[in-house]
Amino acid sequence: MVTGSTAELPRPQPVFSLICGGFAGCIGKTVTAPLSRLTVLSQTSSLLAGSSTSAASSCGSAAKGGAFADGAIVQGLGRIVRSEGYRGLWKGNVCTLVHRFPFTGVNFAVHEMLKQQMPLSWQRSVLGKFFPGAMAGCVAVIICYPLEVARTRLMTESRLNGRYKTPWACISKLISEGSLYRGMGVSLLVTAPCVSASFGAYDLIKEQMRLLGFEPGSAFVTTVSGGLSGLVGSSLTFPMDTVRRRMQVGGMADVNRTMLQEARSLWQMEGARGFYRGISPEMMKVFPCVALTFWVFEVLRSRGTKVF
């Protein structure tokens, strides 16, 4: 449990923030991995429903848009377990962790570094609270994007007919397809505002809770602020995130569309509802995932700062 105000602690070096953020992101993602996979399967179900290698078709087409199109949480998790066993709930998590450690670490490191370099007046402004997160999200996406594409593909393929034996085989296939950076433009459009909203909302909520009399560095304030900030970021960007996921797996369905083409196709096939497929497991996942990530980061940062 973090005690005392984290504002009283000296700011750690960026490398230390990267390490703390990396571990925090891995823990948060691992705990909520089953819901993450269900979200991705729901988002891509209608696109991959006819693919022999996708989990969307291997579980049977329960709806017009594929087995996971309804986004039902209990039924969806049950389909995965019946088809792939309990290990299927964490399918792609190894690649997720390989991606998440540098991705979350870079986010926290760049965010902390920019906050240190910003003038005090800029830090106190509302815009100033959101700017470091936006920049951090852009840097992290550019550095880690190929692993993000590999993770998405591993999470959407089926166990019985999967084409990728390992994350490295998946990356090799992406290179041969020329798909290593498929959808990176839309990923920047999703991640930058999402990370910006999460970090900005986190600081604002913590400040409001402090004014209400809560201890700024307490575990309660950290987890509540982190969880609510995650909900803010994900809810604002979920429609674009759906487009991004569909672009990332397009090669599995022999589809190669631009961001606008994919969005238009989704609208024509499913209407506005299609952009929100998977919103239920996403909202259930994001609060504990982001809350745990911020809490673990604050714990590691505070203890490490005191030691070093």
XYZ file of C-alpha atoms in Angstrom:
308
model
C 0.000 0.000 0.000
C 1.313 3.430 -0.908
C 1.413 5.765 2.061
C 1.728 9.488 2.015
C 1.350 11.812 -0.914
C 3.227 10.693 -3.989
C 3.699 14.397 -4.754
C 6.100 14.555 -1.785
C 8.406 11.982 -3.330
C 11.146 13.048 -5.751
C 10.428 12.143 -9.343
C 12.231 8.955 -10.455
C 14.494 8.813 -13.475
C 12.810 7.939 -16.806
C 14.499 4.518 -16.974
C 13.168 3.647 -13.538
C 9.695 4.834 -14.559
C 9.965 2.637 -17.668
C 10.758 -0.449 -15.576
C 8.012 0.239 -13.023
C 5.491 0.981 -15.757
C 6.461 -2.125 -17.686
C 5.925 -4.442 -14.722
C 2.684 -2.664 -13.816
C 1.294 -3.032 -17.341
C 2.169 -6.732 -17.489
C 0.392 -7.457 -14.216
C -2.721 -5.527 -15.200
C -2.932 -7.189 -18.611
C -2.343 -10.724 -17.334
C -5.091 -10.485 -14.714
C -7.633 -9.249 -17.279
C -6.373 -11.227 -20.323
C -9.563 -13.359 -20.763
C -11.716 -10.243 -21.087
C -9.166 -8.673 -23.433
C -9.323 -11.656 -25.752
C -13.111 -11.682 -25.671
C -13.172 -7.977 -26.581
C -10.903 -8.526 -29.598
C -12.900 -11.565 -30.761
C -16.115 -9.547 -30.546
C -14.625 -6.637 -32.489
C -13.353 -8.852 -35.311
C -15.986 -11.599 -35.284
C -17.981 -10.472 -38.308
C -14.818 -9.929 -40.365
C -13.348 -13.363 -39.580
C -16.566 -15.396 -39.344
C -15.753 -17.224 -42.576
C -12.058 -17.765 -41.872
C -11.013 -21.337 -41.151
C -8.211 -20.147 -38.874
C -10.228 -17.814 -36.681
C -11.747 -18.504 -33.285
C -14.856 -16.695 -34.495
C -15.736 -19.590 -36.771
C -14.226 -22.480 -34.810
C -16.797 -22.032 -32.015
C -19.713 -22.039 -34.410
C -21.520 -19.031 -35.804
C -23.974 -18.204 -33.036
C -24.985 -14.948 -34.662
C -24.958 -13.429 -38.103
C -21.718 -11.626 -37.385
C -19.913 -14.640 -35.939
C -19.848 -16.566 -32.684
C -18.673 -13.650 -30.550
C -20.572 -10.846 -32.250
C -23.056 -10.408 -29.401
C -20.265 -9.543 -26.957
C -21.889 -11.656 -24.214
C -19.314 -12.133 -21.479
C -20.230 -15.404 -19.745
C -21.296 -17.138 -22.962
C -18.239 -15.890 -24.838
C -15.774 -17.060 -22.197
C -17.606 -20.391 -22.126
C -17.208 -20.781 -25.909
C -13.462 -20.226 -25.614
C -13.110 -22.765 -22.807
C -15.155 -25.403 -24.640
C -13.184 -24.959 -27.859
C -9.663 -24.366 -26.535
C -9.643 -25.191 -22.843
C -8.864 -22.763 -20.031
C -5.485 -21.947 -21.556
C -7.370 -20.426 -24.462
C -8.490 -17.593 -22.194
C -4.863 -16.435 -22.070
C -4.080 -17.111 -25.736
C -1.708 -14.468 -27.042
C -0.792 -13.312 -23.537
C 2.900 -14.085 -24.004
C 2.971 -11.752 -26.984
C 0.859 -9.297 -24.998
C 3.476 -9.202 -22.245
C 6.326 -8.829 -24.731
C 4.419 -5.861 -26.160
C 3.024 -4.506 -22.888
C 6.285 -4.194 -20.966
C 7.930 -1.709 -23.340
C 4.595 -0.120 -24.322
C 3.425 0.706 -20.802
C 6.963 1.419 -19.672
C 7.524 3.956 -22.464
C 4.156 5.546 -21.692
C 5.013 6.110 -18.049
C 8.623 7.125 -18.751
C 7.763 9.699 -21.430
C 4.818 10.975 -19.393
C 6.950 11.466 -16.275
C 9.799 13.037 -18.255
C 7.531 15.551 -19.983
C 5.846 16.463 -16.703
C 9.262 17.187 -15.202
C 10.263 19.382 -18.140
C 7.016 21.361 -18.332
C 6.738 24.775 -16.623
C 4.715 24.741 -13.398
C 1.999 26.972 -14.890
C 1.588 24.576 -17.830
C 1.414 21.566 -15.500
C -1.461 23.150 -13.591
C -3.570 23.832 -16.683
C -6.181 21.333 -17.869
C -4.502 21.041 -21.281
C -1.158 20.507 -19.574
C -2.508 17.439 -17.796
C -3.470 15.802 -21.105
C -0.501 16.775 -23.320
C 2.180 14.447 -21.804
C -0.092 11.424 -22.155
C -0.779 12.167 -25.822
C 2.932 12.411 -26.597
C 3.689 9.304 -24.548
C 1.037 7.322 -26.422
C 2.439 8.317 -29.815
C 6.007 7.356 -28.894
C 4.903 4.004 -27.450
C 2.812 3.101 -30.517
C 5.630 3.857 -32.960
C 8.141 1.774 -30.979
C 5.924 -1.209 -30.155
C 3.366 -1.427 -32.961
C 4.513 -4.661 -34.710
C 4.059 -6.551 -31.442
C 0.558 -5.098 -31.148
C -0.416 -6.502 -34.548
C 1.068 -9.917 -33.690
C -0.807 -9.947 -30.377
C -4.126 -9.204 -32.064
C -3.679 -11.950 -34.640
C -2.693 -14.526 -32.038
C -5.765 -13.668 -29.975
C -8.157 -14.087 -32.918
C -6.921 -17.358 -34.400
C -8.353 -20.705 -33.362
C -6.441 -23.432 -31.580
C -7.251 -26.202 -34.046
C -6.495 -24.351 -37.266
C -4.106 -21.674 -36.090
C -1.369 -20.708 -38.507
C 0.985 -19.180 -35.922
C 2.841 -21.583 -33.636
C 4.743 -18.846 -31.768
C 4.717 -15.032 -31.554
C 7.934 -14.994 -33.557
C 6.346 -17.072 -36.329
C 3.514 -14.560 -36.405
C 5.910 -11.629 -36.725
C 7.799 -13.449 -39.490
C 4.512 -13.940 -41.352
C 3.645 -10.259 -40.926
C 6.996 -9.294 -42.423
C 6.445 -11.551 -45.429
C 2.952 -10.060 -45.918
C 4.199 -6.513 -45.530
C 1.665 -6.121 -42.702
C 4.012 -5.240 -39.854
C 2.597 -1.715 -39.582
C -0.913 -2.396 -40.889
C -3.281 0.061 -39.217
C -0.624 2.111 -37.416
C -2.221 5.398 -38.486
C -5.539 4.510 -36.911
C -3.680 3.097 -33.906
C -2.125 6.515 -33.335
C -5.573 8.083 -33.624
C -6.843 5.656 -30.986
C -3.912 5.396 -28.594
C -2.830 9.032 -28.334
C -6.227 10.327 -27.132
C -6.843 7.190 -25.055
C -3.531 7.445 -23.174
C -3.902 11.208 -22.946
C -7.405 10.881 -21.482
C -6.265 8.167 -19.064
C -3.270 10.064 -17.669
C -5.099 13.397 -17.684
C -8.207 12.015 -16.010
C -6.026 10.166 -13.501
C -4.364 13.405 -12.362
C -7.649 15.341 -12.327
C -9.547 12.669 -10.368
C -6.722 12.344 -7.843
C -6.752 16.113 -7.364
C -10.526 16.160 -6.830
C -10.312 13.304 -4.335
C -7.585 15.172 -2.462
C -9.860 18.198 -2.218
C -12.547 15.921 -0.799
C -10.183 14.931 2.000
C -8.798 11.618 0.743
C -5.098 10.842 1.156
C -3.549 11.405 -2.309
C -1.129 8.482 -2.140
C -3.507 5.900 -0.678
C -4.295 2.656 -2.469
C -7.984 3.611 -2.561
C -7.368 6.915 -4.334
C -4.868 5.344 -6.743
C -7.101 2.447 -7.776
C -10.293 4.501 -8.058
C -8.539 7.249 -10.037
C -6.809 4.716 -12.271
C -9.942 2.666 -12.907
C -12.124 5.672 -13.707
C -9.439 7.163 -15.946
C -9.296 3.891 -17.886
C -13.050 3.959 -18.401
C -12.811 7.526 -19.702
C -10.038 6.711 -22.184
C -11.569 3.496 -23.522
C -15.131 4.789 -23.854
C -13.964 7.802 -25.864
C -11.924 5.792 -28.356
C -13.648 2.390 -28.563
C -15.225 2.849 -32.044
C -11.828 3.671 -33.569
C -10.260 0.814 -31.634
C -12.695 -1.566 -33.334
C -11.590 -0.286 -36.748
C -7.946 -0.710 -35.727
C -8.427 -4.335 -34.632
C -10.216 -5.217 -37.853
C -7.418 -3.705 -39.912
C -4.806 -5.641 -37.940
C -6.432 -9.002 -38.671
C -7.437 -8.134 -42.239
C -4.697 -10.299 -43.708
C -6.188 -13.375 -42.025
C -9.388 -12.840 -44.014
C -7.582 -11.766 -47.208
C -8.887 -8.229 -46.710
C -6.679 -5.185 -47.188
C -8.637 -1.989 -46.559
C -7.656 1.491 -45.477
C -9.011 3.019 -42.282
C -11.837 4.824 -44.092
C -12.670 1.776 -46.216
C -12.821 -0.455 -43.137
C -15.005 2.038 -41.270
C -17.327 2.368 -44.284
C -17.543 -1.401 -44.701
C -18.348 -1.886 -41.012
C -21.033 0.806 -41.158
C -22.630 -0.710 -44.277
C -22.642 -4.242 -42.820
C -23.599 -3.562 -39.215
C -24.400 0.103 -38.727
C -23.379 2.052 -35.637
C -23.755 -1.047 -33.470
C -20.818 -2.704 -35.213
C -18.402 -0.103 -33.877
C -19.368 -1.025 -30.322
C -19.151 -4.810 -30.546
C -17.208 -5.996 -27.511
C -17.895 -2.878 -25.433
C -19.263 -4.966 -22.527
C -16.139 -7.073 -21.851
C -13.999 -4.010 -22.559
C -15.722 -1.925 -19.889
C -15.588 -4.812 -17.425
C -11.888 -5.286 -18.162
C -10.626 -1.747 -18.298
C -11.416 -0.636 -14.735
C -9.457 -3.399 -12.936
C -6.730 -3.437 -15.598
C -5.938 0.277 -15.477
C -6.585 0.553 -11.731
C -4.142 -2.286 -11.055
C -1.599 -0.844 -13.484
C -1.566 2.594 -11.825
C -1.550 1.100 -8.333
C 1.382 -1.241 -9.035
C 3.267 1.631 -10.712
C 2.747 3.914 -7.702
C 3.826 1.166 -5.279
C 6.986 0.311 -7.231
C 7.807 3.968 -7.820
C 7.391 5.021 -4.194
C 9.407 2.108 -2.816
C 12.108 2.413 -5.437
C 12.418 6.159 -4.922
C 12.882 5.663 -1.202
C 15.582 3.045 -1.791
C 17.493 4.889 -4.492
